[in-house]
């Protein structure tokens, strides 16, 4: 009965901002590491950001470091990805995931996945 549901995607101009949300049911995010991945057309799904269940440590891909921020709200059982200074190359379907093993930058470390939300950044 585990479900992860992403929302907040859309169309934005380069330089703009979006906040993605991932609401979980059937699991408690606070005991999982939560990750965000993205997949652009013709490319592999790649790591974007993660927050550790153990101590809240965050991890970011070099391509988004300084622009994106991952956070969690345990009361709402929701993980967020704040995306600022968006670039056309950020265009992709963004997926949230939950896992219990490391390394948290790898797809294979995550057990549960959402359906994704589209982010499109225009030039």
Coordinates of N, CA and C in Angstrom, one line a residue:
X1 N 0.8 -1.2 0.0 CA 0.0 0.0 0.0 C 0.8 1.3 0.0
X2 N 2.1 1.1 -0.2 CA 3.0 2.3 -0.3 C 2.7 3.1 -1.5
X3 N 2.6 4.4 -1.3 CA 2.4 5.3 -2.5 C 3.2 6.5 -2.2
X4 N 3.9 6.9 -3.3 CA 4.6 8.2 -3.3 C 4.1 9.0 -4.5
X5 N 3.6 10.2 -4.2 CA 2.9 11.0 -5.2 C 3.6 12.4 -5.3
X6 N 4.2 12.6 -6.5 CA 4.8 13.9 -6.8 C 3.8 14.9 -7.3
X7 N 4.1 16.2 -7.0 CA 3.3 17.3 -7.5 C 4.2 18.5 -7.6
X8 N 3.7 19.5 -8.3 CA 4.4 20.8 -8.3 C 5.1 21.1 -9.6
X9 N 5.1 20.1 -10.5 CA 5.8 20.4 -11.8 C 5.0 21.3 -12.7
X10 N 5.6 21.7 -13.7 CA 5.0 22.6 -14.7 C 6.0 23.3 -15.6
X11 N 5.5 24.3 -16.3 CA 6.3 25.1 -17.2 C 6.8 26.4 -16.6
X12 N 8.1 26.6 -16.7 CA 8.6 27.8 -16.1 C 9.7 28.3 -17.1
X13 N 9.9 29.6 -17.1 CA 11.0 30.2 -17.8 C 12.4 30.0 -17.2
X14 N 13.4 30.0 -18.0 CA 14.8 30.0 -17.4 C 15.0 31.1 -16.4
X15 N 15.6 30.7 -15.3 CA 15.8 31.6 -14.2 C 14.7 31.6 -13.1
X16 N 13.6 30.9 -13.4 CA 12.5 30.8 -12.5 C 12.7 29.7 -11.5
X17 N 11.6 29.6 -10.7 CA 11.6 28.6 -9.6 C 10.4 27.7 -9.6
X18 N 10.6 26.5 -9.0 CA 9.5 25.6 -8.8 C 9.7 24.9 -7.5
X19 N 8.7 24.5 -6.8 CA 8.9 23.6 -5.6 C 8.1 22.3 -5.9
X20 N 8.8 21.2 -5.9 CA 8.2 19.9 -6.0 C 7.9 19.3 -4.7
X21 N 6.8 18.6 -4.6 CA 6.4 17.9 -3.3 C 6.2 16.4 -3.6
X22 N 6.6 15.6 -2.6 CA 6.4 14.2 -2.7 C 5.7 13.8 -1.4
X23 N 4.4 13.4 -1.5 CA 3.6 13.0 -0.3 C 3.6 11.5 -0.3
X24 N 3.9 10.9 0.9 CA 4.0 9.5 1.1 C 2.8 9.0 1.9
X25 N 2.3 7.8 1.5 CA 1.4 7.0 2.3 C 1.8 5.6 2.4
X26 N 1.5 4.9 3.5 CA 1.9 3.6 3.7 C 3.4 3.4 4.2
X27 N 4.1 4.5 4.3 CA 5.4 4.5 4.9 C 5.6 5.8 5.6
X28 N 6.6 5.8 6.5 CA 7.0 7.0 7.2 C 8.3 7.5 6.7
X29 N 8.3 8.6 6.0 CA 9.5 9.1 5.4 C 10.6 9.3 6.4
X30 N 10.4 9.6 7.6 CA 11.4 9.9 8.6 C 12.3 8.7 8.9
X31 N 11.9 7.5 8.5 CA 12.8 6.3 8.7 C 13.4 5.8 7.4
X32 N 13.2 6.6 6.3 CA 13.8 6.3 5.0 C 14.7 7.4 4.6
X33 N 15.6 7.1 3.8 CA 16.3 8.1 3.0 C 15.4 8.4 1.8
X34 N 15.2 9.7 1.6 CA 14.3 10.2 0.5 C 15.2 10.8 -0.6
X35 N 14.9 10.4 -1.9 CA 15.7 10.9 -3.0 C 14.9 11.5 -4.1
X36 N 15.5 12.4 -4.8 CA 14.9 12.9 -6.1 C 15.8 12.5 -7.2
X37 N 15.2 11.9 -8.3 CA 15.8 11.6 -9.5 C 15.1 12.3 -10.7
X38 N 15.8 12.4 -11.8 CA 15.1 13.0 -13.0 C 15.5 12.2 -14.2
X39 N 14.7 12.2 -15.2 CA 14.9 11.6 -16.5 C 14.5 12.4 -17.6
X40 N 15.4 12.8 -18.5 CA 15.1 13.6 -19.7 C 15.0 12.6 -20.8
X41 N 14.3 13.0 -21.9 CA 14.1 12.2 -23.1 C 15.4 11.7 -23.6
X42 N 15.5 10.4 -23.8 CA 16.7 9.8 -24.4 C 17.9 9.6 -23.4
X43 N 17.7 9.9 -22.1 CA 18.7 9.8 -21.2 C 18.3 8.9 -20.0
X44 N 19.4 8.4 -19.3 CA 19.1 7.6 -18.1 C 18.6 8.4 -17.0
X45 N 17.8 7.8 -16.1 CA 17.4 8.4 -14.9 C 18.6 8.7 -14.0
X46 N 18.7 10.0 -13.6 CA 19.9 10.4 -12.8 C 19.6 11.0 -11.5
X47 N 20.5 10.8 -10.6 CA 20.3 11.4 -9.2 C 20.3 12.9 -9.2
X48 N 19.5 13.4 -8.4 CA 19.4 14.9 -8.2 C 19.7 15.3 -6.8
X49 N 19.0 14.7 -5.8 CA 19.2 15.1 -4.4 C 18.7 14.0 -3.5
X50 N 19.2 14.0 -2.2 CA 18.7 13.0 -1.2 C 18.9 13.6 0.2
X51 N 18.0 13.2 1.1 CA 18.1 13.5 2.5 C 18.1 12.2 3.3
X52 N 19.1 12.1 4.2 CA 19.2 10.9 5.0 C 18.2 10.8 6.1
X53 N 17.7 9.6 6.3 CA 16.8 9.4 7.4 C 17.5 9.5 8.8
X54 N 18.7 9.2 8.8 CA 19.5 9.0 10.1 C 19.7 10.4 10.7
X55 N 20.2 11.3 10.0 CA 20.6 12.6 10.6 C 20.2 13.8 9.8
X56 N 19.5 13.6 8.7 CA 19.0 14.7 7.9 C 20.1 15.3 6.9
X57 N 21.2 14.6 6.8 CA 22.3 15.0 5.9 C 21.7 15.0 4.5
X58 N 22.1 16.0 3.7 CA 21.7 16.2 2.3 C 22.8 15.9 1.3
X59 N 22.4 15.5 0.1 CA 23.4 15.2 -0.9 C 22.8 15.7 -2.2
X60 N 23.7 16.3 -3.1 CA 23.2 16.9 -4.3 C 24.1 16.5 -5.5
X61 N 23.5 16.3 -6.6 CA 24.3 16.2 -7.9 C 25.0 17.5 -8.1
X62 N 26.2 17.4 -8.7 CA 27.0 18.6 -9.0 C 26.2 19.6 -9.9
X63 N 25.4 19.1 -10.8 CA 24.7 19.9 -11.7 C 23.6 20.8 -11.1
X64 N 23.2 20.5 -9.9 CA 22.1 21.2 -9.2 C 22.6 21.9 -7.9
X65 N 23.8 21.6 -7.5 CA 24.3 22.1 -6.2 C 24.3 23.6 -6.2
X66 N 23.8 24.2 -5.2 CA 23.7 25.6 -5.1 C 22.4 26.2 -5.6
X67 N 21.6 25.4 -6.4 CA 20.4 25.9 -7.0 C 19.2 25.2 -6.4
X68 N 19.3 23.9 -6.1 CA 18.2 23.1 -5.5 C 18.4 22.8 -4.1
X69 N 17.3 22.7 -3.3 CA 17.4 22.3 -1.9 C 16.3 21.3 -1.6
X70 N 16.8 20.2 -1.0 CA 15.8 19.1 -0.6 C 15.5 19.3 0.9
X71 N 14.3 19.1 1.3 CA 13.9 19.3 2.7 C 12.8 18.3 3.0
X72 N 12.5 18.1 4.3 CA 11.4 17.2 4.6 C 10.6 17.8 5.8
X73 N 9.3 17.4 5.8 CA 8.4 17.8 6.8 C 7.8 16.5 7.4
X74 N 8.3 16.1 8.5 CA 7.9 14.8 9.1 C 6.4 14.8 9.5
X75 N 5.9 16.0 9.9 CA 4.5 16.1 10.3 C 3.6 15.8 9.2
X76 N 4.0 16.3 8.0 CA 3.2 16.1 6.8 C 3.6 14.9 6.0
X77 N 4.6 14.2 6.4 CA 5.1 13.0 5.7 C 5.4 13.3 4.3
X78 N 6.1 14.5 4.1 CA 6.3 15.0 2.7 C 7.7 15.5 2.6
X79 N 8.3 15.2 1.4 CA 9.6 15.7 1.0 C 9.5 16.7 -0.1
X80 N 10.3 17.7 -0.1 CA 10.2 18.8 -1.0 C 11.5 18.9 -1.8
X81 N 11.4 19.5 -3.0 CA 12.6 19.9 -3.7 C 12.4 21.3 -4.3
X82 N 13.0 22.3 -3.6 CA 13.0 23.6 -4.1 C 14.0 23.8 -5.2
X83 N 13.5 24.3 -6.3 CA 14.4 24.4 -7.5 C 14.4 25.9 -7.9
X84 N 15.6 26.5 -7.8 CA 15.8 27.9 -8.2 C 16.7 28.0 -9.3
X85 N 16.7 29.2 -10.0 CA 17.6 29.4 -11.1 C 17.6 28.3 -12.1
X86 N 16.4 27.9 -12.5 CA 16.2 26.8 -13.4 C 16.8 27.1 -14.8
X87 N 17.3 26.0 -15.4 CA 17.9 26.1 -16.7 C 17.2 25.1 -17.6
X88 N 17.2 25.4 -18.9 CA 16.6 24.4 -19.9 C 17.0 23.0 -19.7
X89 N 18.3 22.8 -19.3 CA 18.8 21.4 -19.1 C 18.2 20.7 -17.9
X90 N 17.4 21.5 -17.1 CA 16.7 20.9 -16.0 C 15.4 20.2 -16.4
X91 N 15.0 20.4 -17.6 CA 13.8 19.8 -18.1 C 13.9 18.3 -18.1
X92 N 12.9 17.7 -17.4 CA 12.9 16.2 -17.2 C 11.6 15.9 -16.4
X93 N 11.3 14.6 -16.3 CA 10.4 14.1 -15.4 C 11.1 13.8 -14.1
X94 N 10.6 14.4 -13.0 CA 11.2 14.2 -11.7 C 10.5 13.2 -10.9
X95 N 11.2 12.3 -10.3 CA 10.7 11.2 -9.5 C 11.2 11.3 -8.1
X96 N 10.4 11.0 -7.1 CA 10.8 10.8 -5.7 C 10.9 9.4 -5.4
X97 N 11.7 9.0 -4.4 CA 12.0 7.6 -4.1 C 12.3 7.5 -2.6
X98 N 12.1 6.3 -2.0 CA 12.4 6.1 -0.6 C 13.3 4.8 -0.6
X99 N 14.3 4.8 0.2 CA 15.2 3.6 0.4 C 15.8 3.5 1.7
X100 N 16.4 2.4 2.0 CA 17.0 2.1 3.3 C 18.5 1.7 3.2
X101 N 19.1 1.7 2.0 CA 20.5 1.3 1.9 C 21.3 2.4 1.2
X102 N 22.6 2.3 1.3 CA 23.4 3.2 0.6 C 24.1 2.5 -0.6
X103 N 24.7 3.2 -1.6 CA 24.8 4.7 -1.7 C 23.5 5.3 -2.1
X104 N 23.2 6.5 -1.6 CA 21.9 7.1 -1.9 C 21.9 7.9 -3.2
X105 N 23.0 7.9 -3.9 CA 23.1 8.5 -5.3 C 22.7 7.4 -6.4
X106 N 22.5 6.2 -6.0 CA 22.2 5.1 -6.9 C 20.7 4.7 -7.0
X107 N 20.2 4.5 -8.2 CA 18.8 4.1 -8.3 C 18.5 2.8 -7.6
X108 N 19.5 1.9 -7.6 CA 19.3 0.6 -7.0 C 19.1 0.6 -5.5
X109 N 19.5 1.7 -4.9 CA 19.4 1.8 -3.4 C 17.9 2.1 -3.0
X110 N 17.0 2.4 -3.9 CA 15.7 2.8 -3.5 C 14.7 1.8 -3.8
X111 N 13.8 1.6 -2.8 CA 12.8 0.5 -2.9 C 11.5 1.0 -3.5
X112 N 11.1 2.2 -3.2 CA 9.8 2.7 -3.6 C 9.9 4.0 -4.5
X113 N 9.1 4.1 -5.5 CA 9.2 5.2 -6.4 C 7.8 5.8 -6.7
X114 N 7.8 7.1 -6.9 CA 6.5 7.7 -7.4 C 6.4 7.6 -8.9
X115 N 5.3 8.2 -9.4 CA 5.1 8.2 -10.9 C 5.7 9.3 -11.6
X116 N 6.2 10.3 -11.0 CA 6.9 11.4 -11.6 C 6.0 12.6 -11.9
X117 N 6.7 13.8 -12.0 CA 6.0 15.0 -12.4 C 6.9 15.7 -13.4
X118 N 6.3 16.3 -14.4 CA 7.0 16.9 -15.5 C 7.5 18.3 -15.1
X119 N 8.7 18.6 -15.4 CA 9.3 20.0 -15.2 C 9.8 20.4 -16.6
X120 N 9.3 21.5 -17.1 CA 9.8 22.0 -18.4 C 10.3 23.4 -18.2
X121 N 11.5 23.7 -18.6 CA 12.1 25.0 -18.5 C 12.3 25.5 -19.9
X122 N 11.7 26.7 -20.2 CA 11.8 27.2 -21.5 C 13.0 28.2 -21.6
X123 N 13.6 28.4 -22.8 CA 14.7 29.3 -23.0 C 14.2 30.7 -23.0

